[in-house]
mmCIF file of C-alpha atoms in Angstrom:
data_model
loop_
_atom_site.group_PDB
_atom_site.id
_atom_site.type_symbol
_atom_site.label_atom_id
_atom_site.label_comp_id
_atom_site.label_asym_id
_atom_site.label_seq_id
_atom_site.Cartn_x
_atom_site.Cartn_y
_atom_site.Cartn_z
ATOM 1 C CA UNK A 2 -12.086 30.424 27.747
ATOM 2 C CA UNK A 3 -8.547 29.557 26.168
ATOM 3 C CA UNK A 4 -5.708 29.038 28.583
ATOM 4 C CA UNK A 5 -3.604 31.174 25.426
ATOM 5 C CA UNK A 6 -4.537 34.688 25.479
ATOM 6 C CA UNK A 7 -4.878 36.093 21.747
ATOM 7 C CA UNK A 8 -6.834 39.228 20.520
ATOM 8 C CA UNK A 9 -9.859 38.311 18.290
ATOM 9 C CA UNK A 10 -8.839 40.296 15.945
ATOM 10 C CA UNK A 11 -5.994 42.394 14.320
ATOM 11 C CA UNK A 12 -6.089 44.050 10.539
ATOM 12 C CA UNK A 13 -3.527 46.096 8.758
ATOM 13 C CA UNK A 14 -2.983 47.124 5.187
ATOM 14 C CA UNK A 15 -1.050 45.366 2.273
ATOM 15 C CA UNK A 16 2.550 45.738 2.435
ATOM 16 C CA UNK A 17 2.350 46.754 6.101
ATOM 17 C CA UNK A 18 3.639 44.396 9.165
ATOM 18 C CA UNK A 19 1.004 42.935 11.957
ATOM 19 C CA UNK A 20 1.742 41.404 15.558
ATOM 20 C CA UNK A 21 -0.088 38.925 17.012
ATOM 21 C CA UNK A 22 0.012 38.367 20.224
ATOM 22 C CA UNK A 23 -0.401 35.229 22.504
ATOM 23 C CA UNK A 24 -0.251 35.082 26.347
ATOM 24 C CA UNK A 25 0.310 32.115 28.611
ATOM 25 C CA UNK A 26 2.017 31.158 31.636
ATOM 26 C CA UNK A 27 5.088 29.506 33.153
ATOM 27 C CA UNK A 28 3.547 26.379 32.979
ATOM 28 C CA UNK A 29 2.825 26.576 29.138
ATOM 29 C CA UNK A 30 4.667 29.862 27.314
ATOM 30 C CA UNK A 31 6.999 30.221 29.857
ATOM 31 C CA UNK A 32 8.702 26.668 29.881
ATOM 32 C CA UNK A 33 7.638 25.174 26.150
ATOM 33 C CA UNK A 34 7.841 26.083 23.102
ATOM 34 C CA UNK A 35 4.891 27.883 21.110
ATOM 35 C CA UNK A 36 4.306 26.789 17.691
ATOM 36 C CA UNK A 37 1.651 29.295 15.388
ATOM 37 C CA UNK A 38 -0.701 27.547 12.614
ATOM 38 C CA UNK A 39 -2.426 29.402 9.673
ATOM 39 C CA UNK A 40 -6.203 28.310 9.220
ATOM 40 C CA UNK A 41 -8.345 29.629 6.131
ATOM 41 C CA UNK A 42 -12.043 29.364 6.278
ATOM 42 C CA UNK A 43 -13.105 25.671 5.257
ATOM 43 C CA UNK A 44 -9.598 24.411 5.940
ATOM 44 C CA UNK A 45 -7.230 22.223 8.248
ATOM 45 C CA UNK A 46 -4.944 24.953 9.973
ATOM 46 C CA UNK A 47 -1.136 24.728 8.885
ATOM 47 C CA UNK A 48 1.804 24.669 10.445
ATOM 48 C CA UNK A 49 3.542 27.853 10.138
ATOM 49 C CA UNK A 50 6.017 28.266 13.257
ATOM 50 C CA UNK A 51 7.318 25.824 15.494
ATOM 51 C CA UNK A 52 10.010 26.293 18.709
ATOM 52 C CA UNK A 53 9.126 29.639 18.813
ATOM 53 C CA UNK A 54 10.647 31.010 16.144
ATOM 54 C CA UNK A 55 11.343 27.959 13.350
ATOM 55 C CA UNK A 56 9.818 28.276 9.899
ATOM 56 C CA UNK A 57 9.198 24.657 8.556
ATOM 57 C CA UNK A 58 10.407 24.201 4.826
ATOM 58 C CA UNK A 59 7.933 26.016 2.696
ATOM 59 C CA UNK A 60 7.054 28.493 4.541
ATOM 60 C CA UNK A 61 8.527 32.718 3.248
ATOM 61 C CA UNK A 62 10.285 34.289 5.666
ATOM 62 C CA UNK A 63 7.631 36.994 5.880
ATOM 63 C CA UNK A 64 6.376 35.033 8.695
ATOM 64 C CA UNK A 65 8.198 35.220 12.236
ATOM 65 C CA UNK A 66 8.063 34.155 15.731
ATOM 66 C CA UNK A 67 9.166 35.035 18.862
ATOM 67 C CA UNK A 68 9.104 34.309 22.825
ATOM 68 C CA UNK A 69 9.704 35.941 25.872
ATOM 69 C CA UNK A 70 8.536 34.884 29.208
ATOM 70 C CA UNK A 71 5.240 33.922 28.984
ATOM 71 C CA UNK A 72 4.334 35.753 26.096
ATOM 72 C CA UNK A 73 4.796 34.863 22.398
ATOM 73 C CA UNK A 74 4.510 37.012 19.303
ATOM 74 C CA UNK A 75 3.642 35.648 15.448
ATOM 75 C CA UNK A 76 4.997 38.687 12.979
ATOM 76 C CA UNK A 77 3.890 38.844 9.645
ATOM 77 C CA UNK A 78 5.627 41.475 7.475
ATOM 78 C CA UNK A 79 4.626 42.803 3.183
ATOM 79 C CA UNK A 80 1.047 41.719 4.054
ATOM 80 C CA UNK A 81 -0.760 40.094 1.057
ATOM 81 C CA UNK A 82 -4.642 39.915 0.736
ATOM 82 C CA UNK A 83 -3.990 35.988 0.785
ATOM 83 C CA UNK A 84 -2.768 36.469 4.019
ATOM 84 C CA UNK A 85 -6.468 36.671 5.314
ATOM 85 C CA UNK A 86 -6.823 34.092 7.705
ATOM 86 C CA UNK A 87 -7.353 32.694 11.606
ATOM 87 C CA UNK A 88 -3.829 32.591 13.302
ATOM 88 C CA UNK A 89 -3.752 29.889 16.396
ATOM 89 C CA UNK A 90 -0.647 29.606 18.597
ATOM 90 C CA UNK A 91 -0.228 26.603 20.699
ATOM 91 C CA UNK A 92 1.623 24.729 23.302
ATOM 92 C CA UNK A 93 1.893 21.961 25.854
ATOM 93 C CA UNK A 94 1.198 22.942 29.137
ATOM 94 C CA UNK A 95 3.356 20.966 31.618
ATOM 95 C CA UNK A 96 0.806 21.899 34.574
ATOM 96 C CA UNK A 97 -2.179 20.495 32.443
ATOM 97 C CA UNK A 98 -0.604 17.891 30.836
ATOM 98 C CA UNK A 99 -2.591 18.867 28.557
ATOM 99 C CA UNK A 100 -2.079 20.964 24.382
ATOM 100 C CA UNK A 101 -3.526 24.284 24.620
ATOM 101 C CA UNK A 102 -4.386 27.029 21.983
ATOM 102 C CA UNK A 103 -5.368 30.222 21.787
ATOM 103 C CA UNK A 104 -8.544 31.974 21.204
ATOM 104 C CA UNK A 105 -7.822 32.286 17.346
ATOM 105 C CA UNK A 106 -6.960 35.934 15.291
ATOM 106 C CA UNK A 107 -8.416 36.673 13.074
ATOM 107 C CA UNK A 108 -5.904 39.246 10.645
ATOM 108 C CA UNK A 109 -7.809 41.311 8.129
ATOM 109 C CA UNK A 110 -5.835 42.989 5.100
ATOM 110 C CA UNK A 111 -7.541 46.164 4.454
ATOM 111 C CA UNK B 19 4.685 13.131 1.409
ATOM 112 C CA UNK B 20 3.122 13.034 4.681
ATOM 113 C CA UNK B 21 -0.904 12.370 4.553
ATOM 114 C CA UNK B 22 -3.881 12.246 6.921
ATOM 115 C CA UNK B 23 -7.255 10.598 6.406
ATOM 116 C CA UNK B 24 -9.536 11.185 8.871
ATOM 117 C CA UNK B 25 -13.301 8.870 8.245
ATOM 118 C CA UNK B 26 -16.147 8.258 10.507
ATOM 119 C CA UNK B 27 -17.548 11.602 11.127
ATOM 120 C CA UNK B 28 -21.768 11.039 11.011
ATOM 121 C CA UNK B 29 -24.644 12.557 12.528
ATOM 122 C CA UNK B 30 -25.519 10.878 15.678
ATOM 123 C CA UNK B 31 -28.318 10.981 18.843
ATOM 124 C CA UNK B 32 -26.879 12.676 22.178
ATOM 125 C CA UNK B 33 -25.846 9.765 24.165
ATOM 126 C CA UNK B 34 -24.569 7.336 21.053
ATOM 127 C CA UNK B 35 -21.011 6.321 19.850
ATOM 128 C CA UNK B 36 -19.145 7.015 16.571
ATOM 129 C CA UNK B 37 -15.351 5.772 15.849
ATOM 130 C CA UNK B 38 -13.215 8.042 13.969
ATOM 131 C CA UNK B 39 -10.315 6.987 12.055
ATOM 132 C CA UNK B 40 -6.860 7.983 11.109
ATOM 133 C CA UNK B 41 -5.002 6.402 7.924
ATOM 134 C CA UNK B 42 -1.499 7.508 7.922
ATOM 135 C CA UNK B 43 0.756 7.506 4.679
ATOM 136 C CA UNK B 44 4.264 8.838 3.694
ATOM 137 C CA UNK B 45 5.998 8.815 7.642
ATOM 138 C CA UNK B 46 6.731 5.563 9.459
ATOM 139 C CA UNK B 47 3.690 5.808 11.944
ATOM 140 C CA UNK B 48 5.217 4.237 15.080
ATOM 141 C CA UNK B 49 7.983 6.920 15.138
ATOM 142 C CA UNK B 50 5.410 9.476 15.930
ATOM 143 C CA UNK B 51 3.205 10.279 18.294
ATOM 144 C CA UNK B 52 -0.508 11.659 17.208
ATOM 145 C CA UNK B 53 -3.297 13.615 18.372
ATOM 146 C CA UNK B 54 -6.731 15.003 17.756
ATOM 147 C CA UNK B 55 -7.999 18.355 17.609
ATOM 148 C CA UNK B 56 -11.672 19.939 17.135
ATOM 149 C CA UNK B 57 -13.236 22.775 16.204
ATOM 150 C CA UNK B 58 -16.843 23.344 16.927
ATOM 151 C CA UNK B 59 -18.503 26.032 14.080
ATOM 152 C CA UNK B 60 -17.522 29.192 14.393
ATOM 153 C CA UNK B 61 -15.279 28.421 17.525
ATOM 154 C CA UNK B 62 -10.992 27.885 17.989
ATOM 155 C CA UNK B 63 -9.046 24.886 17.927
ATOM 156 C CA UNK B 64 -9.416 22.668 20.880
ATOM 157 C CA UNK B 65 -6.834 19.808 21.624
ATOM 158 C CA UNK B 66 -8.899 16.592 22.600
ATOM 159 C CA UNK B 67 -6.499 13.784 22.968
ATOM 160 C CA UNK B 68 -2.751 12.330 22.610
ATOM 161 C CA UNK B 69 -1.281 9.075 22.214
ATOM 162 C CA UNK B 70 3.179 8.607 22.500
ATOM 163 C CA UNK B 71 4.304 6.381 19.632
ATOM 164 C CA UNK B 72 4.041 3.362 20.675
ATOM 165 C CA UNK B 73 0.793 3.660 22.227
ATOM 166 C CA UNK B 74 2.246 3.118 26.272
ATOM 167 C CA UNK B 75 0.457 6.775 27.007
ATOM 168 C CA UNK B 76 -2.676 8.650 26.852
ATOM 169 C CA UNK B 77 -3.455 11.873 27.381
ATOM 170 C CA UNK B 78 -7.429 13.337 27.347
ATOM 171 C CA UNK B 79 -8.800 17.017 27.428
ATOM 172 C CA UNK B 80 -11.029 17.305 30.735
ATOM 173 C CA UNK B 81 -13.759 17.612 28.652
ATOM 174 C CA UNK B 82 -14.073 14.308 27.207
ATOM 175 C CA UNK B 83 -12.091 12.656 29.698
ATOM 176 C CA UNK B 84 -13.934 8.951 30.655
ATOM 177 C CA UNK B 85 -16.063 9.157 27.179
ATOM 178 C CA UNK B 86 -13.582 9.040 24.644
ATOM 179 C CA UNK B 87 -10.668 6.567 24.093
ATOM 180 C CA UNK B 88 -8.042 7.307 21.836
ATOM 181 C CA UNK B 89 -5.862 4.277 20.368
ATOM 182 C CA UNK B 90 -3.565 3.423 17.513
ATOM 183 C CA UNK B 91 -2.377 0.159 15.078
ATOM 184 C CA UNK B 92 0.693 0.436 14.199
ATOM 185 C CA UNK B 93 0.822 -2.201 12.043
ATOM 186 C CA UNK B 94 -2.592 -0.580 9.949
ATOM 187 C CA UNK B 95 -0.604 2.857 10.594
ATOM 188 C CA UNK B 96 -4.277 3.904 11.737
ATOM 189 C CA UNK B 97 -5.213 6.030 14.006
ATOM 190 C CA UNK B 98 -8.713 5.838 15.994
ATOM 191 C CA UNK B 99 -10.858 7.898 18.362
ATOM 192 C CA UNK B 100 -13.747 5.761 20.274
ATOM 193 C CA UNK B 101 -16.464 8.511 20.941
ATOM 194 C CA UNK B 102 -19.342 7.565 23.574
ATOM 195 C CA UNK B 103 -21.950 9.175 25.304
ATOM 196 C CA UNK B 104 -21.813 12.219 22.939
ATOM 197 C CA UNK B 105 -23.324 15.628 23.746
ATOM 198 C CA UNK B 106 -24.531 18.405 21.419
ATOM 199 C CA UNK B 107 -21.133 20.316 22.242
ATOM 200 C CA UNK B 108 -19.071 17.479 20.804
ATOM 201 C CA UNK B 109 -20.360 18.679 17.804
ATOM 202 C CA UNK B 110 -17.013 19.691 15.576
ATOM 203 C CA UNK B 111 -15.015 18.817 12.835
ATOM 204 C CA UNK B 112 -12.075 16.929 14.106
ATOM 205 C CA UNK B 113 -9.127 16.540 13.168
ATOM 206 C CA UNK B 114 -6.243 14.014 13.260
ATOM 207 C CA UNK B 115 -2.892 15.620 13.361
ATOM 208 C CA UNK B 116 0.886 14.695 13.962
ATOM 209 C CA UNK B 117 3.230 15.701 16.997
ATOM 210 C CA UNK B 118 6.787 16.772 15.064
ATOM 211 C CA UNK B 119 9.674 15.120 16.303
ATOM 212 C CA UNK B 120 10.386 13.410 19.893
ATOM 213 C CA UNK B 121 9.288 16.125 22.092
ATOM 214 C CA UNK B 122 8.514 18.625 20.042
ATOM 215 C CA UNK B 123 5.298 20.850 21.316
ATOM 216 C CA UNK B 124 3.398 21.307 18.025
ATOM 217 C CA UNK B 125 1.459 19.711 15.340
ATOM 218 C CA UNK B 126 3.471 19.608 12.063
ATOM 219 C CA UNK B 127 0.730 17.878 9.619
ATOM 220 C CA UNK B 128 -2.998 17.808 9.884
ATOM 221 C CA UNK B 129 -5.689 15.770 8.391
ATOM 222 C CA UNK B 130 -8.329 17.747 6.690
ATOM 223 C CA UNK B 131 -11.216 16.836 9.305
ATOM 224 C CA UNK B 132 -14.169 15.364 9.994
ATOM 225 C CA UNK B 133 -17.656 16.114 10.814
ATOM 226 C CA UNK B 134 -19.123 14.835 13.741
ATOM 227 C CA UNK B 135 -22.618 16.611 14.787
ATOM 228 C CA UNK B 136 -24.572 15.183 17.821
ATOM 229 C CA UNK B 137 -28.241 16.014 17.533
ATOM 230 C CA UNK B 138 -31.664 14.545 18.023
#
């Protein structure tokens, strides 16, 4: 059982946007920033977002993040087949001292 | 260009030891601290350990807390992961990965993994 909260699974067509949620608390979400990492099958996962809403260099602005409370929200808009992946969204949780991650989504292009 | 090189991923008897390694390239190592993260087949990410900079702190996931040791040479800009008294769940592919900047709460470059698998 994560201590991030994500659905399994989310799918969407091409061209259309997708949400993916990811649920914490105050001691993670709430009071750190969430980062979000891209992961194809076979592969290390990649950094995509970082303080919540920060693309590093590289990466299209199709991607997106945001945070409120202790909640956190990866958007990906103009879907693209190669956008088939597992999404992860991650943290440091102050209570834990401890990194945490979500479950893993898994986003399906139809 | 930043780069990770994970090594030391084997098959190995429940109860034995393996030593993974780290080799860093393109960042100066003792600027950053670095972590490892697993992922069993078919399973999530799962954060295992944490080491600052300079090596002063350690952090450990409970579940491999008092078995594995995580340490670094700066000098070698290496980073290691002593493994003991495996179990068949530490099976995974793990990976080394670096924090971003001084506090920062994410991993901004990853090593492309490696296997361990713990079976008799």
């Amino acid at each position: 059982q994560s201590v991030l909260t994500q659905p399994p699974s989310v799918s969407a067509a091409p061209g259309q946007k997708v949400i993916i949620s990811c649920s914490g608390s105050s001691s993670n979400i709430g009071n750190n920033y969430v980062s979000w990492y891209q992961q194809f099958p076979g592969t290390a996962p990649k950094f995509l977002i970082y303080d919540n809403n920060k693309r590093p260099s590289g990466i299209p602005d199709r991607f997106s993040g945001s945070k409120s409370g202790t909640s956190a929200t990866l958007g990906i808009t103009g879907l693209q087949t190669g956008d088939e992946a597992d999404y992860y969204c991650g943290t440091w949780d102050s209570s834990l001292s401890a990194w945490v991650f979500g479950g893993g989504t898994k986003l399906t292009v139809l | 260009e930043v780069h990770l090189l994970e090594s030391g991923g084997d098959l190995v008897q429940p109860g034995g030891s393996l030593r993974l390694s780290c080799a860093a390239s393109g960042f100066t190592f003792s600027s950053y601290a670095m972590g490892w993260v697993r992922q069993a087949p078919g399973k999530g990410l799962e954060w295992v350990s944490f080491i600052t900079g300079s090596g002063d702190s350690t952090y450990y996931a409970d579940s491999v807390k008092g078995r594995f040791t995580i340490s670094r040479d700066n000098s070698k800009s290496t980073l290691y992961l002593q493994m003991n008294s495996l179990r068949v769940e530490d099976t995974a592919v793990h990976y080394c990965a670096r924090r971003g900047i001084e506090g920062a709460t994410n991993f901004d470059y990853w090593g492309q993994g490696t296997l361990v698998t713990v079976s008799s």
